[in-house]
GROMACS .gro file of C-alpha atoms in nm:
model
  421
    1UNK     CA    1   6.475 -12.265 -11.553
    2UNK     CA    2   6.325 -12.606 -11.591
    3UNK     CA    3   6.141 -12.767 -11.329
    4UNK     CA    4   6.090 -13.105 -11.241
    5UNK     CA    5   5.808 -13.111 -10.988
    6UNK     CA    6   5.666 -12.802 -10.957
    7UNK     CA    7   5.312 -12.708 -11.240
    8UNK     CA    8   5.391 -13.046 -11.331
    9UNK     CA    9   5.092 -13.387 -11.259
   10UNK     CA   10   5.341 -13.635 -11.006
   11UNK     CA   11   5.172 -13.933 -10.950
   12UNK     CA   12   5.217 -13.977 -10.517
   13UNK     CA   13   5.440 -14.223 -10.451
   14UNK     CA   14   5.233 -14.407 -10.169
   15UNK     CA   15   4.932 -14.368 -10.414
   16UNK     CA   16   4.908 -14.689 -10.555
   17UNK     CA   17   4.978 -14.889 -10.177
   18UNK     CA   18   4.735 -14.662 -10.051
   19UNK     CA   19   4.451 -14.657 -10.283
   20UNK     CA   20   4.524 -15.114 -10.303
   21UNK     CA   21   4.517 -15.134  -9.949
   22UNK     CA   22   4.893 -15.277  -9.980
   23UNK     CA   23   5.019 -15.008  -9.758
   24UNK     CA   24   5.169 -15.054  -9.419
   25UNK     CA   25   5.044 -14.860  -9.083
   26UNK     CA   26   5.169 -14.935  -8.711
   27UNK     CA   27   4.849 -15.147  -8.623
   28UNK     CA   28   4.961 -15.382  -8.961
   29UNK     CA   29   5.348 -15.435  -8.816
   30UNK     CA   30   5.378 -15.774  -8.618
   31UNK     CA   31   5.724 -15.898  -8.511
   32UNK     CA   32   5.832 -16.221  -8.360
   33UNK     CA   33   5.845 -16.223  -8.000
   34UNK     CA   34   5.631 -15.930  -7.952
   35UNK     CA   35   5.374 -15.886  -7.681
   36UNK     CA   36   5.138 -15.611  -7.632
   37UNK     CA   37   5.109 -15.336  -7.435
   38UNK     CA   38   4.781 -15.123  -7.220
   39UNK     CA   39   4.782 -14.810  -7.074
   40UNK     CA   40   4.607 -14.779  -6.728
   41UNK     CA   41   4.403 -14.428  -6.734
   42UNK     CA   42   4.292 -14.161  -6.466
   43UNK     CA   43   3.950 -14.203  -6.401
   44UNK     CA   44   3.918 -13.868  -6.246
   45UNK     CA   45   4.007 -13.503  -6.357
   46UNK     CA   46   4.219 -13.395  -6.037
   47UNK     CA   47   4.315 -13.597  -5.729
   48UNK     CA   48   4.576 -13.735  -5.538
   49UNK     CA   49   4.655 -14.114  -5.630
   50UNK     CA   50   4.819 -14.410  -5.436
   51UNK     CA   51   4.848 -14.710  -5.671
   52UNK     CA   52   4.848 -15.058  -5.546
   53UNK     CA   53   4.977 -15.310  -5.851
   54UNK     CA   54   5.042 -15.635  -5.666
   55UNK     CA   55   4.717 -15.811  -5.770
   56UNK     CA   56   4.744 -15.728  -6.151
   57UNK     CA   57   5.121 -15.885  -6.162
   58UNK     CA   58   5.062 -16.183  -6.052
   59UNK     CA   59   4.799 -16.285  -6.368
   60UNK     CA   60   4.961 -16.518  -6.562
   61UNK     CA   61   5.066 -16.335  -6.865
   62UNK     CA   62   5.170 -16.050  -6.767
   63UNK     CA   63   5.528 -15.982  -6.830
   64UNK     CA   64   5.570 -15.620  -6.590
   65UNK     CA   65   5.394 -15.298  -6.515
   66UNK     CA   66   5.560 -14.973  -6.521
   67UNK     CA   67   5.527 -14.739  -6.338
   68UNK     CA   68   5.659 -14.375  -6.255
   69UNK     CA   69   5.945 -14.542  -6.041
   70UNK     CA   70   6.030 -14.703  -6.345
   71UNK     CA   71   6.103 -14.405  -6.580
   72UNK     CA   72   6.461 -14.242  -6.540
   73UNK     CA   73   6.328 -13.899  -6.599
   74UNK     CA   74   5.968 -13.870  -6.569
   75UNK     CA   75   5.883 -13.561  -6.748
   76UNK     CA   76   5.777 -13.502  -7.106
   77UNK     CA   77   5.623 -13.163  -7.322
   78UNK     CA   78   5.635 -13.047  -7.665
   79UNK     CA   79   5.704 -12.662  -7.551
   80UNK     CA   80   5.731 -12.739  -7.140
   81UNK     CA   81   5.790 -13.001  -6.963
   82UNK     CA   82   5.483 -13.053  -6.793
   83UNK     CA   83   5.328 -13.380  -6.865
   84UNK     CA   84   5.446 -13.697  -6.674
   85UNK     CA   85   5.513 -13.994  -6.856
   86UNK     CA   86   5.327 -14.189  -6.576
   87UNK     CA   87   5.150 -13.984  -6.314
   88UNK     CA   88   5.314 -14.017  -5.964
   89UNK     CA   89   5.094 -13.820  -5.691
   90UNK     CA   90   4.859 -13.649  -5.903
   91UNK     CA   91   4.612 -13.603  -6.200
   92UNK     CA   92   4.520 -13.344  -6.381
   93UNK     CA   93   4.228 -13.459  -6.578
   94UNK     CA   94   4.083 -13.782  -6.737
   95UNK     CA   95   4.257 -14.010  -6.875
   96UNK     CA   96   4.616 -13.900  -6.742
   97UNK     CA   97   4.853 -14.192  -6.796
   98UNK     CA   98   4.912 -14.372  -6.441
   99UNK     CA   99   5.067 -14.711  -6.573
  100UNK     CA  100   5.222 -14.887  -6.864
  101UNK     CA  101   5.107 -15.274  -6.851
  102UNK     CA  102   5.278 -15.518  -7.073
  103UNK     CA  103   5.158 -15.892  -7.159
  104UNK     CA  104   5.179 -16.197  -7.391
  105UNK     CA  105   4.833 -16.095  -7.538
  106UNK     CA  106   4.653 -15.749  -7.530
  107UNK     CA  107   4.349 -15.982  -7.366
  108UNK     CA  108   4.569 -16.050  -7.010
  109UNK     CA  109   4.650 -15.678  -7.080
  110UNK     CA  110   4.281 -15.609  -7.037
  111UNK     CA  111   4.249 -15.827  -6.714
  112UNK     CA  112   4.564 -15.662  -6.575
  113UNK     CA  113   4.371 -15.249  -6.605
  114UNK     CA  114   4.069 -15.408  -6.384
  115UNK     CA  115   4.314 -15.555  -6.090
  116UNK     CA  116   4.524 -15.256  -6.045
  117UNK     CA  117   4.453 -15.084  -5.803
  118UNK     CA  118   4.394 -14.667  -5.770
  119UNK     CA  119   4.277 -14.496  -5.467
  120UNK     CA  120   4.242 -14.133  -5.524
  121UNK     CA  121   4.177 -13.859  -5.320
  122UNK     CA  122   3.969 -13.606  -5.531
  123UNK     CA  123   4.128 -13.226  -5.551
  124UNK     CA  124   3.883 -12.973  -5.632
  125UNK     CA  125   3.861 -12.906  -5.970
  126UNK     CA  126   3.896 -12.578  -6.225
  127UNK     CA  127   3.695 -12.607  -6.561
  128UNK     CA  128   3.600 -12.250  -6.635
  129UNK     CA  129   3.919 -12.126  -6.829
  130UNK     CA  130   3.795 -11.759  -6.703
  131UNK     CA  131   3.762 -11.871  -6.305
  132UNK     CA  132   4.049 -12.049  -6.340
  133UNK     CA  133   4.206 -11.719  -6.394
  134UNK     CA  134   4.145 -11.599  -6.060
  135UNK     CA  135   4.469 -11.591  -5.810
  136UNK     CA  136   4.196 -11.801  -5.561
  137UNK     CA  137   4.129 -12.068  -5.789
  138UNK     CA  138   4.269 -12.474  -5.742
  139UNK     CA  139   4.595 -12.491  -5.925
  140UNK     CA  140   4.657 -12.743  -6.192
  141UNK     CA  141   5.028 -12.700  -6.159
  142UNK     CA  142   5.191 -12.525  -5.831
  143UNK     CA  143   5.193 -12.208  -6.013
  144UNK     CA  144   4.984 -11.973  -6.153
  145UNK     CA  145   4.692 -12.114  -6.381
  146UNK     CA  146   4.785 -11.819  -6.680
  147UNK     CA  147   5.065 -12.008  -6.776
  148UNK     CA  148   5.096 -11.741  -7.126
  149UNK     CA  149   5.011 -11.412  -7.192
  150UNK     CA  150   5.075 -11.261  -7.508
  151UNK     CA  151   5.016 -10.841  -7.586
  152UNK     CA  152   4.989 -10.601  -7.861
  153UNK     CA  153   4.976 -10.234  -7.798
  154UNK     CA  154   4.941 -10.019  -8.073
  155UNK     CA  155   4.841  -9.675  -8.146
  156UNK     CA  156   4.635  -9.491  -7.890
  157UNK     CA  157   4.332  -9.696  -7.836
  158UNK     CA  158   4.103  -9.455  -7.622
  159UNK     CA  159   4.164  -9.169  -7.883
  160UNK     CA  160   4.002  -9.420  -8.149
  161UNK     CA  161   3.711  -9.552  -7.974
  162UNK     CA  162   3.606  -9.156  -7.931
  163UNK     CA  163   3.651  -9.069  -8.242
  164UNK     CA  164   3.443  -9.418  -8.373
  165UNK     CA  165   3.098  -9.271  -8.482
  166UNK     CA  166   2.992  -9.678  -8.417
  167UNK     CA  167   3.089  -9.927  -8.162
  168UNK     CA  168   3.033 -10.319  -8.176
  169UNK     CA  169   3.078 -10.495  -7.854
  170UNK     CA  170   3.065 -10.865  -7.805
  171UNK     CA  171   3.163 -11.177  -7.684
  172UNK     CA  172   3.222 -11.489  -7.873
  173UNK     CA  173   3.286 -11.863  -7.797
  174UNK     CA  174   3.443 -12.148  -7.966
  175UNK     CA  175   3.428 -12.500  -7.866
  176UNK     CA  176   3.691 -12.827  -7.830
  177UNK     CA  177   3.744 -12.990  -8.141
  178UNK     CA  178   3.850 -13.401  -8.183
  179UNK     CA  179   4.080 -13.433  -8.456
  180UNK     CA  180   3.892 -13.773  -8.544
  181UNK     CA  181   4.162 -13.891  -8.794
  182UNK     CA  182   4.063 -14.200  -8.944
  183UNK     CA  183   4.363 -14.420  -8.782
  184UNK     CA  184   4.358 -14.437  -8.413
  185UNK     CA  185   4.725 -14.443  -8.268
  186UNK     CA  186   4.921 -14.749  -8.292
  187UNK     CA  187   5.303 -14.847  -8.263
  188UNK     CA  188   5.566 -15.118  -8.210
  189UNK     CA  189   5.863 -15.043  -8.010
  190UNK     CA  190   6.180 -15.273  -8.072
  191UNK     CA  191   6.558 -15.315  -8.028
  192UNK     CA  192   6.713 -15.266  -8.387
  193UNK     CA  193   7.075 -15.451  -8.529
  194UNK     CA  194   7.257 -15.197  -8.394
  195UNK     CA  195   7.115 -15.154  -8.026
  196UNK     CA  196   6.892 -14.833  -8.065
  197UNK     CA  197   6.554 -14.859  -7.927
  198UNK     CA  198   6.336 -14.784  -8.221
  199UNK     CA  199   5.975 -14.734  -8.184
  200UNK     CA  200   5.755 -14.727  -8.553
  201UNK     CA  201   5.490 -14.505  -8.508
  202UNK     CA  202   5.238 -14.260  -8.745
  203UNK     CA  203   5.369 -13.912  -8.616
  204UNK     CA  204   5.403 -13.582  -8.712
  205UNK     CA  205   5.746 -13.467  -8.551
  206UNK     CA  206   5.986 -13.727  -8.542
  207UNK     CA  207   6.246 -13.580  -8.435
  208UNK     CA  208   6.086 -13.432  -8.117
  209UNK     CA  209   5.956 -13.788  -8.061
  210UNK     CA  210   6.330 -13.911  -8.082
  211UNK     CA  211   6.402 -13.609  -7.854
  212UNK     CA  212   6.107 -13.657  -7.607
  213UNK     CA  213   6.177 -14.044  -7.578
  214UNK     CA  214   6.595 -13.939  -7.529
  215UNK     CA  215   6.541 -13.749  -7.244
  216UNK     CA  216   6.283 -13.948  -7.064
  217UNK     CA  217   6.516 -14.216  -7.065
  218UNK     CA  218   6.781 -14.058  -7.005
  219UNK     CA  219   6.999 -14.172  -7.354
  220UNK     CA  220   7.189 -14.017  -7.604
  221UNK     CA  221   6.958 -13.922  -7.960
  222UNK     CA  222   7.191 -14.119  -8.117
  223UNK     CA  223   7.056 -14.452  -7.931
  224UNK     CA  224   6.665 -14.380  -8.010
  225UNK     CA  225   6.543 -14.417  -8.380
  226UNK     CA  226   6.188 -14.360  -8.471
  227UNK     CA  227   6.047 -14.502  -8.822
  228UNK     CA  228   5.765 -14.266  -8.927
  229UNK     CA  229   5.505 -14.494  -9.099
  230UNK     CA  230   5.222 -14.442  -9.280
  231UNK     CA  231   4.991 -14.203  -9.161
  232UNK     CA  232   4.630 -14.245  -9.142
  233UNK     CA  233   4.566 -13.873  -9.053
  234UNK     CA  234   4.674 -13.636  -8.814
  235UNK     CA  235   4.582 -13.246  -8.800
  236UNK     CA  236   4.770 -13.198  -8.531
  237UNK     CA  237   4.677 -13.441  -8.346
  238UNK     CA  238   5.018 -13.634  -8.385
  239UNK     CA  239   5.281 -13.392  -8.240
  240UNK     CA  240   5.206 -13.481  -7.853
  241UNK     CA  241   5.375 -13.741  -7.754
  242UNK     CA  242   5.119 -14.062  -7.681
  243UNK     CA  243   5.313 -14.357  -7.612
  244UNK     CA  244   5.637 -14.331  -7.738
  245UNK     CA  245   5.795 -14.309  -7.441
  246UNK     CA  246   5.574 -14.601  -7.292
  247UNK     CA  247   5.661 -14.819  -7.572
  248UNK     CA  248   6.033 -14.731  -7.607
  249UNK     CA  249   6.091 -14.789  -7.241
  250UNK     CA  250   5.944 -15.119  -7.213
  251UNK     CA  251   6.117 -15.239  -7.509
  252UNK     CA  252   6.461 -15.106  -7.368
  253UNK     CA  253   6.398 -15.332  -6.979
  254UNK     CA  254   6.259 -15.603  -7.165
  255UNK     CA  255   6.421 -15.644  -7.474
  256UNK     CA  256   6.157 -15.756  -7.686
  257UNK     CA  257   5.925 -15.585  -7.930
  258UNK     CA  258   5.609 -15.446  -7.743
  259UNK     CA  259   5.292 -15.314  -7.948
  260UNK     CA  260   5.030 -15.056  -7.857
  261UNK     CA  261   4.691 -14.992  -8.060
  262UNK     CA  262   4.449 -14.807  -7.896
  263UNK     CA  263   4.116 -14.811  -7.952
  264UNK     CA  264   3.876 -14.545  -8.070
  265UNK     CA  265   3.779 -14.432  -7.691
  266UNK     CA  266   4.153 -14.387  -7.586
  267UNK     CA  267   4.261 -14.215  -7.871
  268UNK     CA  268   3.961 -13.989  -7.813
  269UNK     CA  269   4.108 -13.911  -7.412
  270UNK     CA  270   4.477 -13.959  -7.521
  271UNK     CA  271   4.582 -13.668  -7.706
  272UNK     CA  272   4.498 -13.274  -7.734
  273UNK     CA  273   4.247 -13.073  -7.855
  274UNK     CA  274   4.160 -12.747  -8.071
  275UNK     CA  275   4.199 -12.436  -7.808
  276UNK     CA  276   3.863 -12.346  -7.715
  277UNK     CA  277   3.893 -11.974  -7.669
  278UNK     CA  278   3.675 -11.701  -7.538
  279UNK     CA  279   3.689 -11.361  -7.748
  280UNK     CA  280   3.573 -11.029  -7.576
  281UNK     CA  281   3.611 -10.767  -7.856
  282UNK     CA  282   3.534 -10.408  -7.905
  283UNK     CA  283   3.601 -10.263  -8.242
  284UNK     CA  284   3.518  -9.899  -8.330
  285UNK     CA  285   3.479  -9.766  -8.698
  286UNK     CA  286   3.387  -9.416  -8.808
  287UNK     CA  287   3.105  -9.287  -9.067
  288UNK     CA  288   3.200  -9.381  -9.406
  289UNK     CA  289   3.347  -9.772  -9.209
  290UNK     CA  290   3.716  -9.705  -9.141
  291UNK     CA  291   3.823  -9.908  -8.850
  292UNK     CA  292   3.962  -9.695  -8.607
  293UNK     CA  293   4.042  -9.879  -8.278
  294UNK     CA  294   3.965 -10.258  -8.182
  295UNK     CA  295   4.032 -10.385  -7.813
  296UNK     CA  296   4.025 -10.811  -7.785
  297UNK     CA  297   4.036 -11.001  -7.511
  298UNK     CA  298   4.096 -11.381  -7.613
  299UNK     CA  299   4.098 -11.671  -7.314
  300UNK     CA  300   4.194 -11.994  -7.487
  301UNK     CA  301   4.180 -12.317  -7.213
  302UNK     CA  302   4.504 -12.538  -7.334
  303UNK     CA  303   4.333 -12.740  -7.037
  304UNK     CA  304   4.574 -12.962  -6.797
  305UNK     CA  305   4.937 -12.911  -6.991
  306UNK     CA  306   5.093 -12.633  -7.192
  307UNK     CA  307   5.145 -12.879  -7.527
  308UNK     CA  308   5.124 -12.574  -7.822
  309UNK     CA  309   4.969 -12.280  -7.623
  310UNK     CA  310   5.173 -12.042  -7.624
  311UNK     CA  311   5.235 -12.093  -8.026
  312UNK     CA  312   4.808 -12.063  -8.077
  313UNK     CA  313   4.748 -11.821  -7.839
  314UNK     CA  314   5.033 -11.574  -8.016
  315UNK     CA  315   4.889 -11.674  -8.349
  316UNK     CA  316   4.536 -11.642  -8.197
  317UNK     CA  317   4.642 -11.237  -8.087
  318UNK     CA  318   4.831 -11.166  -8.350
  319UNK     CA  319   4.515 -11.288  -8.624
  320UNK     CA  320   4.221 -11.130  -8.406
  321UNK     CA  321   4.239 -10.801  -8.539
  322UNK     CA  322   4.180 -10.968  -8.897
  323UNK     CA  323   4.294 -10.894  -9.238
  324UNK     CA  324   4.232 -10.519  -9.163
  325UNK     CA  325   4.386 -10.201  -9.104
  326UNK     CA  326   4.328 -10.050  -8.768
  327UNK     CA  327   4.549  -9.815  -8.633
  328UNK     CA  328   4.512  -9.821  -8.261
  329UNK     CA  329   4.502 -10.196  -8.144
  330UNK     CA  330   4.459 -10.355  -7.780
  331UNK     CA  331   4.475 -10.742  -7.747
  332UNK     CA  332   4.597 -10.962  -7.438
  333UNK     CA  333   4.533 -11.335  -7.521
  334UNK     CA  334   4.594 -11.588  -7.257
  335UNK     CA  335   4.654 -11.928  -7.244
  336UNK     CA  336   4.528 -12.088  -6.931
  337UNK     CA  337   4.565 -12.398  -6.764
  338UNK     CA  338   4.246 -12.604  -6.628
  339UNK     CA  339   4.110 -12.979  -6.520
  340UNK     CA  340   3.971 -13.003  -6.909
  341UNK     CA  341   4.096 -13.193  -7.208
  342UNK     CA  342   4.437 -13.051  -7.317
  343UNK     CA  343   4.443 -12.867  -7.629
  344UNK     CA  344   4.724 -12.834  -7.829
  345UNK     CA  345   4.789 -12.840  -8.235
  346UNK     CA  346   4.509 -12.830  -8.447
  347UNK     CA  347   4.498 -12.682  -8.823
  348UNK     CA  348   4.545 -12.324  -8.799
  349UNK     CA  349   4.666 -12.267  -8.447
  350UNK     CA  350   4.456 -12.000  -8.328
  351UNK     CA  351   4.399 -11.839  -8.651
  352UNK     CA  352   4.077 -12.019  -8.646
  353UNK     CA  353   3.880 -11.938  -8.381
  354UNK     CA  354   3.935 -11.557  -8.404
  355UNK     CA  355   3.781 -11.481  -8.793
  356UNK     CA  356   3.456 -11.637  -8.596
  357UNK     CA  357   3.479 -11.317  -8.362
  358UNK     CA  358   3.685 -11.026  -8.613
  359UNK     CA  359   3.370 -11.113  -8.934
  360UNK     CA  360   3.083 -11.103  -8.726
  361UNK     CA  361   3.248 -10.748  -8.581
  362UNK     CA  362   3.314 -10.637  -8.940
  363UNK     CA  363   2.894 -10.744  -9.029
  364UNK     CA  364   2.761 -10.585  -8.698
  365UNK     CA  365   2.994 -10.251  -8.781
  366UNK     CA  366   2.814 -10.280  -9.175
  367UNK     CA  367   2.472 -10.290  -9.012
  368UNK     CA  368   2.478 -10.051  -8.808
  369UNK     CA  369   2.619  -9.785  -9.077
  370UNK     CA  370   2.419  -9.951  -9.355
  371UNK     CA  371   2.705 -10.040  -9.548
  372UNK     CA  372   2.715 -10.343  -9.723
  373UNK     CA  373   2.921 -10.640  -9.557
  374UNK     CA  374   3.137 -10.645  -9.894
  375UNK     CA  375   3.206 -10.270  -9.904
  376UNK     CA  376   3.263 -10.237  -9.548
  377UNK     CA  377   3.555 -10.490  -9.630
  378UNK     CA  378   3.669 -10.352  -9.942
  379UNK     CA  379   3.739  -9.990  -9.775
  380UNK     CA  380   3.982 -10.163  -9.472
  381UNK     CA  381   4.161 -10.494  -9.567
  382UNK     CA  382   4.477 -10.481  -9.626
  383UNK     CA  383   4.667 -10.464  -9.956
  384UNK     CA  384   5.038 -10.380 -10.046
  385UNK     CA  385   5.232 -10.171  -9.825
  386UNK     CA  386   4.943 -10.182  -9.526
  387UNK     CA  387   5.116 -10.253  -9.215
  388UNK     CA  388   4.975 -10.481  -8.944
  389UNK     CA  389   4.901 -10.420  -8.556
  390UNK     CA  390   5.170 -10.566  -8.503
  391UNK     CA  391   5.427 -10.377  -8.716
  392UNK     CA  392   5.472 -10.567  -9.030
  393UNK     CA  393   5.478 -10.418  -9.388
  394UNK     CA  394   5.292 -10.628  -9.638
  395UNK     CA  395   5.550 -10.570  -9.892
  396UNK     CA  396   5.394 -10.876 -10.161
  397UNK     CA  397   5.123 -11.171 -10.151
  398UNK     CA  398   4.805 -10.944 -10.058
  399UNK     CA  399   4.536 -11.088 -10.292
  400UNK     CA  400   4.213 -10.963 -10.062
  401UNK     CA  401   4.128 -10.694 -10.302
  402UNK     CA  402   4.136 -10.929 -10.630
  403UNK     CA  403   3.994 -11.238 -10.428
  404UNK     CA  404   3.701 -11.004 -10.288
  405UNK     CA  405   3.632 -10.889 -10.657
  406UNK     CA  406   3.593 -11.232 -10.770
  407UNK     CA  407   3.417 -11.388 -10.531
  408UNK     CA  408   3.141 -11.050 -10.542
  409UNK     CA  409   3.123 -11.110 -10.924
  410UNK     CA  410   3.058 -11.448 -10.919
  411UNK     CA  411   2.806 -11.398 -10.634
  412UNK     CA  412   2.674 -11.116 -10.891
  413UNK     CA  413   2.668 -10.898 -10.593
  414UNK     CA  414   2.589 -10.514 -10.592
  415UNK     CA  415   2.758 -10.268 -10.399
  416UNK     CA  416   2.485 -10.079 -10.197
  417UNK     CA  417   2.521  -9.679 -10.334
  418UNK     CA  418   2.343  -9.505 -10.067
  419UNK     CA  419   2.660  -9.504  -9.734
  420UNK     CA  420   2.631  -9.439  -9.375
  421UNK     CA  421   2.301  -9.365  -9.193
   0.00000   0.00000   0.00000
């Protein structure tokens, strides 16, 4: 069969408008008639909050400011509906979205975020993803804090830790990561030639934005177009909603076309986060470094909403036991709500963090049987017809063995001869 595209050199299209400059991105797209459009941001990570707008309308300028009472259904989530488009009683951590201000110049814009007025009263606050665990901690929502627990049981775990001839036990951390895409997030929100509020915007799921902004407005899909432009990065970053909604609602009361750009600093508060995640794990091997058992624990704070949690922490419990055969397999991995940053797509989604915790197990196991960290690999991963802790037959696409080989030959690295203490 001839191919086209595929083992062939295709020259990108967007290459040449990228690499000139020539190409267009949100913060490049001015219409006539437009006015501009700032977000006013919780100061504090949980409180109570009474806003007070009637100072900030009256600057000349500014055209309205939404709020919560404005938005037909005021609810908004990529997996749950948990976010608010604009916060009504409460926030759950800095820089929640409490009001939409729209002007005739992002500068009266500015002006406007000083004169409105928040009073909050300040909840007590949960940043600990492992306190906030406890039954007695403050709630972020009104129900539990573990809002996803995910579980594999396999094989009889207490039989293989006694038969292990070593045991490594640890605990291992990873942090919040930024996405720090070059382009920070900008759009223009407009009323197209045939009535459909369409919002141009650098995303990565268009049609959950068209979704998302749909139901928040309580319209038809039909009636809500969204132009993907050019990206200027993403990594997950782009899948929340930011202000789509925001900018597709003011465009539908107003009826004209209403930009956002957001600086460096809100694009930093504005959207998610990597997971970080706590892994507790015990793994158990016997003399000549079979795995025989492996228990995790993995914690991963999606901080104040849900976005992609329980999609990372799955991946996150289903990837901690490596690309090794063990036959008896404990993991519970949580995803669990607190006053932090909320985390949510990031390359990888979960099955990053966890080689951090499942290689230094596999090196710890090699040292303390004097095995080599290669060999000790060589005799567990997985090739063609292993089956996983959770069930699955590798049945094709296992290259560990030949990728192992080559990377220890060009390494020029020796095998140590002598085995197990």
């Amino acid at each position: 069969m001839k191919l086209d595209i595929v083992g062939k050199n295709i020259t990108r299209t967007d290459a040449y408008s990228k690499v000139t400059g020539k190409a267009l991105y949100p913060e490049d797209i001015y219409m006539d008639n437009m006015v501009y459009g700032k977000t006013l941001r919780s100061k504090l990570p949980h409180a109570y909050i009474d806003i007070d707008i009637s100072e900030a309308e009256k600057i000349d300028g500014i055209i309205k400011i939404f709020t919560y009472k404005d938005v037909p259904n005021n609810s908004h989530g990529v997996v749950f509906k948990d976010h608010e488009v604009l916060c009504e009683k409460k926030v759950r951590r800095i820089g929640d979205p409490i009001a939409f201000i729209v002007g005739e110049t992002e500068e009266v814009c500015k002006l406007a975020l000083e004169k409105i007025k928040v009073d909050y009263e300040e909840l007590e606050g949960v940043f600990d993803p492992e306190i906030a665990m406890d039954e007695k901690a403050p709630k972020v929502h009104e129900d539990s804090n573990i809002m996803y627990h995910y579980k594999i049981r396999r094989g009889d775990i207490e039989e293989g830790f006694k038969n292990s001839y070593v045991i490594a036990e640890n605990t291992y951390k990873t942090h919040m990561v930024e996405h720090a895409f070059l382009q920070p997030e900008a759009g223009v929100s407009f009323i197209d030639e045939e009535g459909r509020i369409t919002v141009m915007v650098a995303t990565q799921y268009p049609h959950y934005d068209r979704e998302e902004v749909a139901s928040a407005l309580n319209l038809n899909e039909d009636e809500v177009r969204i132009i993907n432009a050019n990206v200027g990065g993403a990594f997950g970053g782009r899948e929340d909603i930011s202000f789509q909604i925001h900018l597709a609602l003011a465009a539908y009361i107003l009826k004209r076309p209403v930009k956002v750009v957001y600086s460096r600093e809100e694009s930093f508060i504005a959207h998610a986060k990597r997971h970080p995640m706590i892994m507790k794990c015990k793994t158990g091997a016997d003399k000549e470094g079979r795995l025989l058992a492996m228990k995790a624990e993995i914690i991963g704070d999606t901080g104040a909403y849900a976005s992609w949690a329980p999609n990372v922490l799955r991946k996150a419990g289903v990837h901690i036991t490596g690309p090794y055969y063990i036959p008896n397999v404990v993991v519970d991995s949580y995803a669990v709500y607190t006053n932090n940053p909320f985390a949510g797509a990031m390359r990888g989604f979960g099955a990053t963090q966890v080689p951090i915790a499942h290689e230094q197990q596999m090196d710890i196991l090699a040292e303390k049987l004097s095995i080599d960290p290669i060999s000790i690999r060589m005799i567990n991963i997985f090739k063609k017809d292993s089956v996983t802790a959770t069930g699955q037959v590798l049945k094709e696409s296992v290259p560990l063995e030949a990728c192992i080989k080559e990377v220890a030959a060009k390494m020029e690295f020796h095998p140590r001869k002598e085995g197990a203490k």
